[in-house]
Tab-separated table of C-alpha atoms and ligand atoms in Angstrom:
chain	number	residue	atom	x	y	z
A	1	UNK	CA	0.319	42.213	-84.069
A	2	UNK	CA	0.845	42.957	-80.354
A	3	UNK	CA	1.115	46.705	-80.986
A	4	UNK	CA	-1.939	46.673	-83.230
A	5	UNK	CA	-3.929	44.667	-80.653
A	6	UNK	CA	-2.976	47.132	-77.921
A	7	UNK	CA	-4.103	50.062	-80.079
A	8	UNK	CA	-7.385	48.332	-80.949
A	9	UNK	CA	-8.251	47.979	-77.252
A	10	UNK	CA	-6.874	51.377	-76.145
A	11	UNK	CA	-8.755	53.332	-78.781
A	12	UNK	CA	-12.063	51.452	-78.679
A	13	UNK	CA	-11.939	49.309	-81.809
A	14	UNK	CA	-12.140	45.832	-80.274
A	15	UNK	CA	-12.518	44.498	-76.717
A	16	UNK	CA	-12.369	40.876	-75.524
A	17	UNK	CA	-15.937	39.516	-75.209
A	18	UNK	CA	-17.525	39.339	-71.702
A	19	UNK	CA	-14.304	40.733	-70.216
A	20	UNK	CA	-16.006	41.878	-66.986
A	21	UNK	CA	-16.727	38.242	-66.116
A	22	UNK	CA	-13.396	36.800	-67.143
A	23	UNK	CA	-14.168	36.543	-70.856
A	24	UNK	CA	-15.515	33.963	-73.300
A	25	UNK	CA	-12.760	32.612	-75.540
A	26	UNK	CA	-12.843	33.587	-79.218
A	27	UNK	CA	-15.537	36.256	-78.818
A	28	UNK	CA	-15.016	40.000	-79.225
A	29	UNK	CA	-17.023	43.182	-78.762
A	30	UNK	CA	-16.587	46.098	-81.148
A	31	UNK	CA	-16.122	49.419	-79.348
A	32	UNK	CA	-17.449	52.824	-80.478
A	33	UNK	CA	-14.762	53.386	-83.126
A	34	UNK	CA	-14.630	49.741	-84.246
A	35	UNK	CA	-18.398	49.663	-84.674
A	36	UNK	CA	-18.208	52.614	-87.058
A	37	UNK	CA	-15.385	51.070	-89.087
A	38	UNK	CA	-17.138	47.701	-89.304
A	39	UNK	CA	-20.402	49.364	-90.356
A	40	UNK	CA	-18.645	51.509	-92.977
A	41	UNK	CA	-17.036	48.406	-94.499
A	42	UNK	CA	-20.367	46.552	-94.578
A	43	UNK	CA	-22.168	49.547	-96.081
A	44	UNK	CA	-19.519	49.981	-98.764
A	45	UNK	CA	-19.629	46.259	-99.583
A	46	UNK	CA	-23.430	46.444	-99.857
A	47	UNK	CA	-23.308	49.570	-101.996
A	48	UNK	CA	-20.715	48.150	-104.435
A	49	UNK	CA	-22.115	44.616	-104.730
A	50	UNK	CA	-25.868	45.172	-104.353
A	51	UNK	CA	-27.080	48.754	-104.715
A	52	UNK	CA	-24.820	49.754	-107.607
A	53	UNK	CA	-25.497	46.627	-109.696
A	54	UNK	CA	-28.649	45.811	-111.571
A	55	UNK	CA	-28.104	42.043	-111.431
A	56	UNK	CA	-28.152	41.709	-107.626
A	57	UNK	CA	-30.798	41.609	-104.893
A	58	UNK	CA	-30.377	41.498	-101.104
A	59	UNK	CA	-31.608	39.136	-98.410
A	60	UNK	CA	-31.593	39.101	-94.609
A	61	UNK	CA	-32.412	35.561	-93.514
A	62	UNK	CA	-32.997	34.282	-89.978
A	63	UNK	CA	-29.963	33.308	-87.908
A	64	UNK	CA	-31.926	30.416	-86.404
A	65	UNK	CA	-32.753	27.896	-89.051
A	66	UNK	CA	-34.332	24.471	-89.549
A	67	UNK	CA	-32.074	21.479	-88.911
A	68	UNK	CA	-32.949	20.056	-92.335
A	69	UNK	CA	-31.222	22.992	-94.046
A	70	UNK	CA	-27.964	21.890	-92.470
A	71	UNK	CA	-28.570	18.229	-93.181
A	72	UNK	CA	-29.201	19.070	-96.843
A	73	UNK	CA	-26.124	21.299	-97.072
A	74	UNK	CA	-23.889	18.585	-95.636
A	75	UNK	CA	-22.924	20.573	-92.531
A	76	UNK	CA	-24.477	18.121	-90.031
A	77	UNK	CA	-22.519	15.228	-91.488
A	78	UNK	CA	-19.188	16.831	-92.253
A	79	UNK	CA	-18.786	20.393	-90.930
A	80	UNK	CA	-16.240	19.392	-88.341
A	81	UNK	CA	-12.831	20.424	-87.070
A	82	UNK	CA	-10.185	17.847	-86.249
A	83	UNK	CA	-9.058	18.605	-82.686
A	84	UNK	CA	-6.286	17.236	-80.513
A	85	UNK	CA	-5.675	17.660	-76.761
A	86	UNK	CA	-2.407	17.906	-74.883
A	87	UNK	CA	-2.692	15.295	-72.116
A	88	UNK	CA	-0.258	17.204	-69.961
A	89	UNK	CA	-1.597	20.814	-69.891
A	90	UNK	CA	-5.050	20.164	-71.436
A	91	UNK	CA	-4.551	22.650	-74.297
A	92	UNK	CA	-7.049	21.853	-77.065
A	93	UNK	CA	-5.993	22.860	-80.562
A	94	UNK	CA	-7.000	22.245	-84.167
A	95	UNK	CA	-4.720	19.524	-85.515
A	96	UNK	CA	-4.402	21.260	-88.908
A	97	UNK	CA	-3.393	24.535	-87.203
A	98	UNK	CA	-0.781	22.748	-85.082
A	99	UNK	CA	0.745	21.175	-88.193
A	100	UNK	CA	0.536	24.322	-90.341
A	101	UNK	CA	2.283	26.409	-87.660
A	102	UNK	CA	4.998	23.749	-87.536
A	103	UNK	CA	5.308	23.743	-91.341
A	104	UNK	CA	5.523	27.524	-91.326
A	105	UNK	CA	8.440	27.538	-88.899
A	106	UNK	CA	10.303	24.506	-90.252
A	107	UNK	CA	9.581	24.378	-93.982
A	108	UNK	CA	13.224	24.888	-95.110
A	109	UNK	CA	14.534	22.193	-92.798
A	110	UNK	CA	11.710	19.816	-93.732
A	111	UNK	CA	12.518	20.025	-97.447
A	112	UNK	CA	15.618	17.887	-96.743
A	113	UNK	CA	14.099	15.741	-94.018
A	114	UNK	CA	11.001	13.955	-95.227
A	115	UNK	CA	10.113	11.037	-92.980
A	116	UNK	CA	8.598	7.911	-94.564
A	117	UNK	CA	4.954	7.699	-93.567
A	118	UNK	CA	2.303	5.031	-94.069
A	119	UNK	CA	-0.871	7.082	-94.437
A	120	UNK	CA	0.546	10.236	-96.021
A	121	UNK	CA	1.857	9.798	-99.551
A	122	UNK	CA	5.209	11.295	-100.578
A	123	UNK	CA	3.368	13.685	-102.900
A	124	UNK	CA	1.007	14.868	-100.120
A	125	UNK	CA	3.923	15.468	-97.790
A	126	UNK	CA	5.844	17.426	-100.425
A	127	UNK	CA	2.783	19.504	-101.210
A	128	UNK	CA	2.137	20.270	-97.521
A	129	UNK	CA	5.737	21.374	-96.993
A	130	UNK	CA	5.587	23.619	-100.048
A	131	UNK	CA	2.165	25.194	-99.417
A	132	UNK	CA	2.289	24.958	-95.603
A	133	UNK	CA	-1.310	23.735	-95.750
A	134	UNK	CA	-2.936	20.424	-94.864
A	135	UNK	CA	-6.571	21.246	-95.675
A	136	UNK	CA	-8.419	18.108	-96.740
A	137	UNK	CA	-6.193	15.720	-94.730
A	138	UNK	CA	-8.029	13.048	-92.738
A	139	UNK	CA	-7.623	12.911	-88.898
A	140	UNK	CA	-5.522	9.761	-89.380
A	141	UNK	CA	-3.055	11.570	-91.655
A	142	UNK	CA	-2.777	14.487	-89.246
A	143	UNK	CA	-2.255	12.179	-86.299
A	144	UNK	CA	0.499	10.356	-88.135
A	145	UNK	CA	2.254	13.631	-88.992
A	146	UNK	CA	2.058	14.879	-85.388
A	147	UNK	CA	3.484	11.575	-84.144
A	148	UNK	CA	6.298	11.009	-86.648
A	149	UNK	CA	7.547	14.586	-86.481
A	150	UNK	CA	7.005	14.663	-82.676
A	151	UNK	CA	5.247	18.029	-82.658
A	152	UNK	CA	5.433	19.790	-79.278
A	153	UNK	CA	2.469	21.387	-77.493
A	154	UNK	CA	2.631	25.175	-78.112
A	155	UNK	CA	1.691	25.813	-74.463
A	156	UNK	CA	3.812	23.377	-72.385
A	157	UNK	CA	6.175	21.942	-75.100
A	158	UNK	CA	5.411	18.329	-74.044
A	159	UNK	CA	4.678	15.733	-76.749
A	160	UNK	CA	1.874	13.830	-75.081
A	161	UNK	CA	-1.174	14.054	-77.337
A	162	UNK	CA	-4.607	12.379	-77.449
A	163	UNK	CA	-5.755	11.013	-80.782
A	164	UNK	CA	-7.210	13.449	-83.339
A	165	UNK	CA	-11.031	13.607	-83.127
A	166	UNK	CA	-13.670	15.415	-85.136
A	167	UNK	CA	-16.059	17.944	-83.499
A	168	UNK	CA	-19.014	19.368	-85.391
A	169	UNK	CA	-18.945	23.160	-85.544
A	170	UNK	CA	-22.684	23.852	-85.738
A	171	UNK	CA	-24.428	25.306	-82.668
A	172	UNK	CA	-27.724	23.493	-81.974
A	173	UNK	CA	-30.510	25.709	-80.611
A	174	UNK	CA	-33.098	24.491	-78.142
A	175	UNK	CA	-36.419	25.967	-79.189
A	176	UNK	CA	-39.484	26.306	-76.954
A	177	UNK	CA	-40.077	24.115	-73.933
A	178	UNK	CA	-41.520	21.052	-75.620
A	179	UNK	CA	-39.426	17.963	-75.065
A	180	UNK	CA	-38.094	16.656	-78.338
A	181	UNK	CA	-37.675	20.134	-79.816
A	182	UNK	CA	-34.013	20.039	-78.848
A	183	UNK	CA	-31.759	19.974	-81.891
A	184	UNK	CA	-34.600	20.983	-84.184
A	185	UNK	CA	-32.723	24.111	-85.242
A	186	UNK	CA	-29.201	25.456	-85.582
A	187	UNK	CA	-27.584	28.869	-85.507
A	188	UNK	CA	-26.541	29.250	-89.123
A	189	UNK	CA	-22.996	28.157	-89.929
A	190	UNK	CA	-22.876	30.330	-93.078
A	191	UNK	CA	-25.141	32.950	-94.629
A	192	UNK	CA	-25.044	31.128	-97.981
A	193	UNK	CA	-27.787	28.588	-97.232
A	194	UNK	CA	-30.342	31.408	-96.852
A	195	UNK	CA	-29.893	32.244	-100.523
A	196	UNK	CA	-30.702	28.670	-101.588
A	197	UNK	CA	-33.565	28.158	-99.153
A	198	UNK	CA	-35.185	31.458	-100.213
A	199	UNK	CA	-34.350	31.008	-103.901
A	200	UNK	CA	-37.960	30.261	-104.855
A	201	UNK	CA	-39.289	33.137	-102.692
A	202	UNK	CA	-36.928	35.591	-104.368
A	203	UNK	CA	-37.718	34.348	-107.883
A	204	UNK	CA	-41.468	34.543	-107.359
A	205	UNK	CA	-41.506	37.883	-105.485
A	206	UNK	CA	-39.156	39.844	-107.792
A	207	UNK	CA	-38.470	40.193	-111.514
A	208	UNK	CA	-34.980	38.647	-111.477
A	209	UNK	CA	-33.695	36.957	-114.635
A	210	UNK	CA	-30.582	34.833	-115.006
A	211	UNK	CA	-27.806	35.637	-114.479
A	212	UNK	CA	-28.445	37.290	-111.118
A	213	UNK	CA	-27.081	37.193	-107.586
A	214	UNK	CA	-28.560	37.142	-104.097
A	215	UNK	CA	-26.382	38.813	-101.474
A	216	UNK	CA	-26.434	38.795	-97.733
A	217	UNK	CA	-24.378	40.370	-94.961
A	218	UNK	CA	-24.858	38.944	-91.519
A	219	UNK	CA	-23.714	36.825	-88.617
A	220	UNK	CA	-22.682	33.201	-88.796
A	221	UNK	CA	-21.667	30.920	-85.930
A	222	UNK	CA	-19.054	28.182	-85.779
A	223	UNK	CA	-17.901	26.403	-82.642
A	224	UNK	CA	-14.193	26.579	-83.355
A	225	UNK	CA	-10.878	26.634	-81.600
A	226	UNK	CA	-8.693	29.522	-82.709
A	227	UNK	CA	-5.095	30.647	-82.565
A	228	UNK	CA	-6.022	33.985	-81.000
A	229	UNK	CA	-5.228	36.364	-83.869
A	230	UNK	CA	-7.722	39.024	-82.770
A	231	UNK	CA	-10.958	38.886	-84.810
A	232	UNK	CA	-9.435	36.795	-87.613
A	233	UNK	CA	-11.232	33.615	-86.507
A	234	UNK	CA	-14.035	33.809	-83.973
A	235	UNK	CA	-17.048	31.697	-83.077
A	236	UNK	CA	-19.470	34.489	-84.017
A	237	UNK	CA	-18.578	36.489	-87.114
A	238	UNK	CA	-20.050	38.284	-90.085
A	239	UNK	CA	-19.986	37.165	-93.667
A	240	UNK	CA	-20.727	39.011	-96.881
A	241	UNK	CA	-21.783	36.284	-99.282
A	242	UNK	CA	-23.175	36.208	-102.799
A	243	UNK	CA	-24.747	33.329	-104.684
A	244	UNK	CA	-24.510	34.271	-108.359
A	245	UNK	CA	-27.010	32.117	-110.277
A	246	UNK	CA	-26.589	31.445	-114.009
A	247	UNK	CA	-27.636	29.054	-116.737
A	248	UNK	CA	-24.565	26.937	-117.596
A	249	UNK	CA	-25.924	26.459	-121.144
A	250	UNK	CA	-25.865	30.198	-121.730
A	251	UNK	CA	-22.941	31.477	-119.665
A	252	UNK	CA	-19.289	30.515	-119.662
A	253	UNK	CA	-18.551	29.807	-115.976
A	254	UNK	CA	-14.836	30.448	-116.421
A	255	UNK	CA	-15.552	33.936	-117.717
A	256	UNK	CA	-17.901	34.672	-114.811
A	257	UNK	CA	-15.331	33.292	-112.385
A	258	UNK	CA	-12.707	35.719	-113.768
A	259	UNK	CA	-15.177	38.635	-113.560
A	260	UNK	CA	-15.821	37.865	-109.874
A	261	UNK	CA	-12.089	37.586	-109.198
A	262	UNK	CA	-11.614	41.073	-110.647
A	263	UNK	CA	-14.575	42.481	-108.679
A	264	UNK	CA	-13.286	41.062	-105.378
A	265	UNK	CA	-9.696	42.214	-105.914
A	266	UNK	CA	-10.904	45.631	-107.090
A	267	UNK	CA	-13.016	46.085	-103.964
A	268	UNK	CA	-10.105	45.315	-101.658
A	269	UNK	CA	-7.524	47.361	-103.550
A	270	UNK	CA	-9.559	50.362	-104.678
A	271	UNK	CA	-12.674	50.632	-102.468
A	272	UNK	CA	-10.890	49.690	-99.237
A	273	UNK	CA	-7.512	51.090	-100.317
A	274	UNK	CA	-5.346	48.081	-99.430
A	275	UNK	CA	-1.800	47.689	-100.788
A	276	UNK	CA	-1.654	45.440	-103.836
A	277	UNK	CA	1.567	43.740	-102.680
A	278	UNK	CA	-0.247	42.357	-99.651
A	279	UNK	CA	-2.778	40.454	-101.765
A	280	UNK	CA	-2.588	37.188	-103.685
A	281	UNK	CA	-4.794	34.444	-105.119
A	282	UNK	CA	-4.393	30.842	-104.023
A	283	UNK	CA	-6.140	28.015	-105.845
A	284	UNK	CA	-7.377	25.090	-103.737
A	285	UNK	CA	-5.689	21.773	-104.391
A	286	UNK	CA	-7.846	18.819	-105.511
A	287	UNK	CA	-7.636	17.440	-101.982
A	288	UNK	CA	-8.908	20.474	-100.154
A	289	UNK	CA	-11.589	21.475	-102.683
A	290	UNK	CA	-15.151	20.289	-101.953
A	291	UNK	CA	-16.164	17.396	-104.208
A	292	UNK	CA	-18.953	19.447	-105.869
A	293	UNK	CA	-16.761	22.472	-106.630
A	294	UNK	CA	-15.190	22.733	-110.082
A	295	UNK	CA	-12.815	25.480	-108.943
A	296	UNK	CA	-12.145	27.272	-105.654
A	297	UNK	CA	-9.721	30.130	-105.153
A	298	UNK	CA	-9.017	32.185	-102.038
A	299	UNK	CA	-8.111	35.841	-102.077
A	300	UNK	CA	-5.481	36.015	-99.338
A	301	UNK	CA	-4.084	38.965	-97.405
A	302	UNK	CA	-0.645	39.167	-95.863
A	303	UNK	CA	-1.701	39.540	-92.210
A	304	UNK	CA	1.001	40.108	-89.557
A	305	UNK	CA	0.738	36.321	-88.990
A	306	UNK	CA	1.170	35.424	-92.682
A	307	UNK	CA	-0.913	35.166	-95.883
A	308	UNK	CA	-4.398	33.955	-94.873
A	309	UNK	CA	-7.820	33.564	-96.471
A	310	UNK	CA	-9.899	36.707	-96.697
A	311	UNK	CA	-12.471	35.923	-99.337
A	312	UNK	CA	-13.269	32.591	-100.988
A	313	UNK	CA	-14.563	32.131	-104.524
A	314	UNK	CA	-16.120	28.782	-105.485
A	315	UNK	CA	-17.985	27.386	-108.458
A	316	UNK	CA	-20.531	25.179	-106.630
A	317	UNK	CA	-22.469	24.137	-109.772
A	318	UNK	CA	-26.075	23.114	-108.878
A	319	UNK	CA	-25.078	21.121	-105.793
A	320	UNK	CA	-26.919	23.201	-103.167
A	321	UNK	CA	-30.211	23.708	-105.031
A	322	UNK	CA	-30.327	20.008	-105.900
A	323	UNK	CA	-29.669	19.045	-102.275
A	324	UNK	CA	-32.549	21.269	-101.105
A	325	UNK	CA	-34.810	19.840	-103.823
A	326	UNK	CA	-34.002	16.350	-102.552
A	327	UNK	CA	-34.411	17.154	-98.842
A	328	UNK	CA	-37.497	19.417	-99.071
A	329	UNK	CA	-39.282	17.519	-101.817
A	330	UNK	CA	-40.086	20.877	-103.488
A	331	UNK	CA	-39.167	22.032	-106.963
A	332	UNK	CA	-36.619	24.843	-107.160
A	333	UNK	CA	-36.128	26.363	-110.599
A	334	UNK	CA	-36.448	29.513	-112.683
A	335	UNK	CA	-38.258	29.629	-116.027
A	336	UNK	CA	-36.223	30.776	-119.009
A	337	UNK	CA	-38.480	33.435	-120.614
A	338	UNK	CA	-37.039	32.712	-124.110
A	339	UNK	CA	-37.652	28.954	-124.138
A	340	UNK	CA	-40.173	28.511	-121.293
A	341	UNK	CA	-37.905	25.773	-119.960
A	342	UNK	CA	-37.382	25.169	-116.227
A	343	UNK	CA	-33.733	25.825	-115.315
A	344	UNK	CA	-31.965	24.741	-112.142
A	345	UNK	CA	-29.170	27.300	-112.214
A	346	UNK	CA	-25.539	26.857	-111.270
A	347	UNK	CA	-23.823	29.204	-108.817
A	348	UNK	CA	-20.547	30.976	-108.332
A	349	UNK	CA	-20.095	31.981	-104.712
A	350	UNK	CA	-17.891	34.858	-103.517
A	351	UNK	CA	-17.816	34.506	-99.685
A	352	UNK	CA	-16.077	37.218	-97.662
A	353	UNK	CA	-15.383	37.491	-93.949
A	354	UNK	CA	-16.364	41.032	-92.947
A	355	UNK	CA	-14.338	40.861	-89.720
A	356	UNK	CA	-11.328	39.774	-91.744
A	357	UNK	CA	-11.779	42.771	-94.052
A	358	UNK	CA	-11.894	44.878	-90.856
A	359	UNK	CA	-8.678	43.383	-89.445
A	360	UNK	CA	-7.033	43.654	-92.868
A	361	UNK	CA	-7.685	47.407	-93.280
A	362	UNK	CA	-6.380	48.037	-89.770
A	363	UNK	CA	-3.212	45.993	-90.302
A	364	UNK	CA	-2.678	47.532	-93.745
A	365	UNK	CA	-3.097	51.132	-92.592
A	366	UNK	CA	-1.056	50.884	-89.371
A	367	UNK	CA	2.059	53.078	-89.617
A	368	UNK	CA	4.558	54.286	-87.020
A	369	UNK	CA	6.221	57.593	-87.905
A	370	UNK	CA	8.630	59.252	-85.449
A	371	UNK	CA	6.529	59.932	-82.385
A	372	UNK	CA	3.135	59.192	-83.922
A	373	UNK	CA	1.138	56.059	-84.687
A	374	UNK	CA	-1.242	56.519	-87.590
A	375	UNK	CA	-4.045	54.507	-89.123
A	376	UNK	CA	-3.897	55.653	-92.740
A	377	UNK	CA	-7.425	54.434	-93.419
A	378	UNK	CA	-9.225	55.252	-96.630
A	379	UNK	CA	-11.342	58.338	-95.625
A	380	UNK	CA	-14.436	56.604	-97.049
A	381	UNK	CA	-14.324	53.969	-94.313
A	382	UNK	CA	-12.622	55.951	-91.515
A	383	UNK	CA	-14.738	55.924	-88.310
A	384	UNK	CA	-14.582	59.717	-87.993
A	385	UNK	CA	-14.274	61.924	-91.074
A	386	UNK	CA	-13.320	65.226	-89.449
A	387	UNK	CA	-12.391	66.354	-85.913
A	388	UNK	CA	-13.080	69.950	-84.882
A	389	UNK	CA	-11.064	71.672	-82.119
A	390	UNK	CA	-11.145	75.081	-80.475
A	391	UNK	CA	-7.486	76.192	-80.110
A	392	UNK	CA	-8.046	76.801	-76.376
A	393	UNK	CA	-10.899	75.344	-74.436
A	394	UNK	CA	-10.922	78.094	-71.798
A	395	UNK	CA	-11.685	80.913	-74.276
A	396	UNK	CA	-15.500	81.002	-74.611
A	397	UNK	CA	-15.420	82.965	-77.877
A	398	UNK	CA	-13.205	80.296	-79.518
A	399	UNK	CA	-15.339	77.461	-78.146
A	400	UNK	CA	-18.522	79.127	-79.386
A	401	UNK	CA	-17.112	79.657	-82.907
A	402	UNK	CA	-15.725	76.097	-82.999
A	403	UNK	CA	-19.139	74.764	-81.955
A	404	UNK	CA	-20.685	76.650	-84.898
A	405	UNK	CA	-18.172	75.083	-87.325
A	406	UNK	CA	-18.728	71.653	-85.760
A	407	UNK	CA	-22.519	71.967	-86.086
A	408	UNK	CA	-22.292	73.112	-89.716
A	409	UNK	CA	-19.993	70.215	-90.714
A	410	UNK	CA	-22.047	67.769	-88.668
A	411	UNK	CA	-25.125	68.697	-90.711
A	412	UNK	CA	-23.446	68.709	-94.129
A	413	UNK	CA	-21.067	65.765	-94.056
A	414	UNK	CA	-22.232	62.188	-94.442
A	415	UNK	CA	-20.341	60.447	-91.628
A	416	UNK	CA	-19.232	61.353	-88.140
A	417	UNK	CA	-17.718	64.757	-87.366
A	418	UNK	CA	-16.212	64.592	-83.891
A	419	UNK	CA	-15.610	67.301	-81.281
A	420	UNK	CA	-12.327	67.231	-79.362
A	421	UNK	CA	-11.137	69.758	-76.748
A	422	UNK	CA	-9.029	67.522	-74.491
A	423	UNK	CA	-5.373	68.390	-73.748
A	424	UNK	CA	-3.344	70.516	-76.169
A	425	UNK	CA	-3.566	70.584	-79.963
A	426	UNK	CA	-0.555	68.256	-80.390
A	427	UNK	CA	-2.147	65.569	-78.211
A	428	UNK	CA	-5.461	65.892	-80.028
A	429	UNK	CA	-3.698	65.344	-83.383
A	430	UNK	CA	-1.944	62.252	-82.021
A	431	UNK	CA	-5.137	60.764	-80.684
A	432	UNK	CA	-7.067	61.427	-83.922
A	433	UNK	CA	-4.183	59.867	-85.921
A	434	UNK	CA	-4.568	56.692	-83.861
A	435	UNK	CA	-8.211	56.273	-84.843
A	436	UNK	CA	-7.542	57.241	-88.462
A	437	UNK	CA	-9.404	60.588	-88.635
A	438	UNK	CA	-8.282	61.998	-92.015
A	439	UNK	CA	-8.654	65.707	-91.190
A	440	UNK	CA	-8.615	67.964	-88.123
A	441	UNK	CA	-9.990	71.513	-88.175
A	442	UNK	CA	-8.747	74.068	-85.647
A	443	UNK	CA	-10.617	77.247	-84.819
A	444	UNK	CA	-8.219	79.966	-83.614
A	445	UNK	CA	-8.150	83.749	-83.195
A	446	UNK	CA	-7.897	84.285	-86.996
A	447	UNK	CA	-11.238	82.506	-87.275
A	448	UNK	CA	-12.820	85.172	-85.086
A	449	UNK	CA	-11.386	88.008	-87.172
A	450	UNK	CA	-11.122	86.556	-90.698
A	451	UNK	CA	-13.391	83.442	-90.774
A	452	UNK	CA	-10.304	81.310	-91.509
A	453	UNK	CA	-9.628	77.853	-90.005
A	454	UNK	CA	-6.642	75.472	-90.166
A	455	UNK	CA	-7.054	72.028	-91.726
A	456	UNK	CA	-4.433	69.474	-90.803
A	457	UNK	CA	-4.038	66.396	-93.024
A	458	UNK	CA	-3.526	63.092	-91.162
A	459	UNK	CA	-1.086	61.407	-93.573
A	460	UNK	CA	1.216	64.320	-94.445
A	461	UNK	CA	0.661	66.314	-91.200
A	462	UNK	CA	0.598	69.366	-93.507
A	463	UNK	CA	-1.625	72.280	-92.573
A	464	UNK	CA	-3.563	74.647	-94.800
A	465	UNK	CA	-5.729	77.699	-94.111
A	466	UNK	CA	-9.176	77.912	-95.623
A	467	UNK	CA	-12.335	79.999	-95.088
A	468	UNK	CA	-15.320	78.527	-93.266
A	469	UNK	CA	-17.464	79.072	-96.368
A	470	UNK	CA	-15.267	76.672	-98.392
A	471	UNK	CA	-14.910	74.086	-95.638
A	472	UNK	CA	-17.854	71.717	-96.212
A	473	UNK	CA	-17.242	71.598	-99.979
A	474	UNK	CA	-13.539	70.867	-99.346
A	475	UNK	CA	-14.440	67.671	-97.434
A	476	UNK	CA	-17.389	66.706	-99.632
A	477	UNK	CA	-15.193	66.675	-102.724
A	478	UNK	CA	-12.527	64.564	-100.955
A	479	UNK	CA	-15.106	62.065	-99.721
A	480	UNK	CA	-17.042	61.751	-102.992
B	1	LIG	N1	-20.394	29.684	-97.940
B	1	LIG	C1	-19.024	29.384	-98.004
B	1	LIG	C2	-18.303	29.660	-96.783
B	1	LIG	O1	-18.880	29.950	-95.748
B	1	LIG	P1	-15.914	29.731	-95.779
B	1	LIG	O2	-14.574	29.747	-96.460
B	1	LIG	O3	-16.131	28.745	-94.712
B	1	LIG	O4	-16.969	29.589	-96.951
B	1	LIG	C3	-16.195	32.318	-96.049
B	1	LIG	O5	-16.200	31.191	-95.215
B	1	LIG	C4	-15.396	33.432	-95.400
B	1	LIG	O6	-15.898	33.673	-94.088
B	1	LIG	C5	-13.922	33.089	-95.202
B	1	LIG	O7	-13.173	33.422	-96.357
B	1	LIG	C6	-13.539	33.950	-94.019
B	1	LIG	O8	-13.176	35.245	-94.465
B	1	LIG	C7	-14.833	34.049	-93.233
B	1	LIG	N2	-14.794	33.167	-92.051
B	1	LIG	C8	-14.986	31.840	-92.021
B	1	LIG	N3	-14.898	31.362	-90.761
B	1	LIG	C9	-14.647	32.424	-89.968
B	1	LIG	C10	-14.452	32.606	-88.554
B	1	LIG	N4	-14.535	31.597	-87.714
B	1	LIG	N5	-14.198	33.864	-88.096
B	1	LIG	C11	-14.123	34.924	-88.948
B	1	LIG	N6	-14.315	34.807	-90.278
B	1	LIG	C12	-14.567	33.589	-90.785
């Protein structure tokens, strides 16, 4: 992870947020190359899940939203992290993260050394040791675990902890200057609520019929403490969420659930080009699953810091629409055109973290080969598609011809074609490999006489000669 982090900063993928002023913890800025990669992932997600399906529509809801939305959704009452502070060095950490890290490092030893506890049942303890997860545990259970196993502070190694307390993760927004307005709105904690709140607007302004989905890609905000694994968990992040509405009397939810599992896995493996071995499904235990969900499964990726959630899939039934009906006092339904009956649909919700998809493709494509470091990114999402070089930058005739090739490709290829004339050819290849540019084109003296250029392939480092007339088509067919 250290090497990847260094590359991400050095090459302009990700910078620490507000670095000039000492930084703001758990925030990041995306640099020129990172911005392109992030945008390409979002665009591909949108294309696959919205534009190429006839049962989906898009939405772009406000980030600032009415406090009642979050009361109805349950976030105001229970969207909280359990935190603990080290009394000695003042490190604040999520209690579940502290325990899960400990379980990760000591699981073998713990299998033979289970301490008798009052609040944690034998079964819960066994399950936690096996899965290395304590999601759904109460603060009291976590506190007991930290005490009986004498967990050390990861910063100063002392064992002097405060009690475990809950902190709500929503960010309140102070609107206007009128006293009393404070707390009247929140920055959204998930994009999902927009789809429920605008359900009636979408139904009455479009011709959707069940089953159909509303999708949204956009920022969400959660005031959380993180373990510092780059952009894996941040306080401001992007989600790609879908609420797939259906009539439970007409559709088999288990079948739909399986279809969504296949669509999510397929996107990660085939559209993003991630290795199958690094993916797995994990079903939530009864304890960690929300009370209204009939089934929740996480698609996990094997990050350098272990298998972690990438994309959640939950069957939320009609919980959210019914909550908004109760809190708003308005009817929310869709009319079945066959029976004329009002239907409050159920939903299946695939909820992806776009920044996690970003970190995943970088981790998955990072390769060190002899003297070069390569990001073997799928060309469809690579920040730059082609780099064009003149063999020598001090030969005006080569530079002029290379500029012509660059301009032609720039106009014909959908995606960025980049110009590079720094250093020697070898250094240019190395630097393009590090940002994942799939192909480099060199204009040399043969180009001046025979219209022939050299294409060098990023992954194999093999070179081939091709005429300028064939060049654009060569890349277009590879990128299609
Ligand atoms: N509407 C359901 C929902 O928001 P979630 O599991 O809390 O579910 C969905 O979030 C996805 O959003 C997660 O699978 C994860 O990829 C991403 N995500 C959640 N919190 C995040 C954070 N603090 N930073 C980056 N990504 C996050």
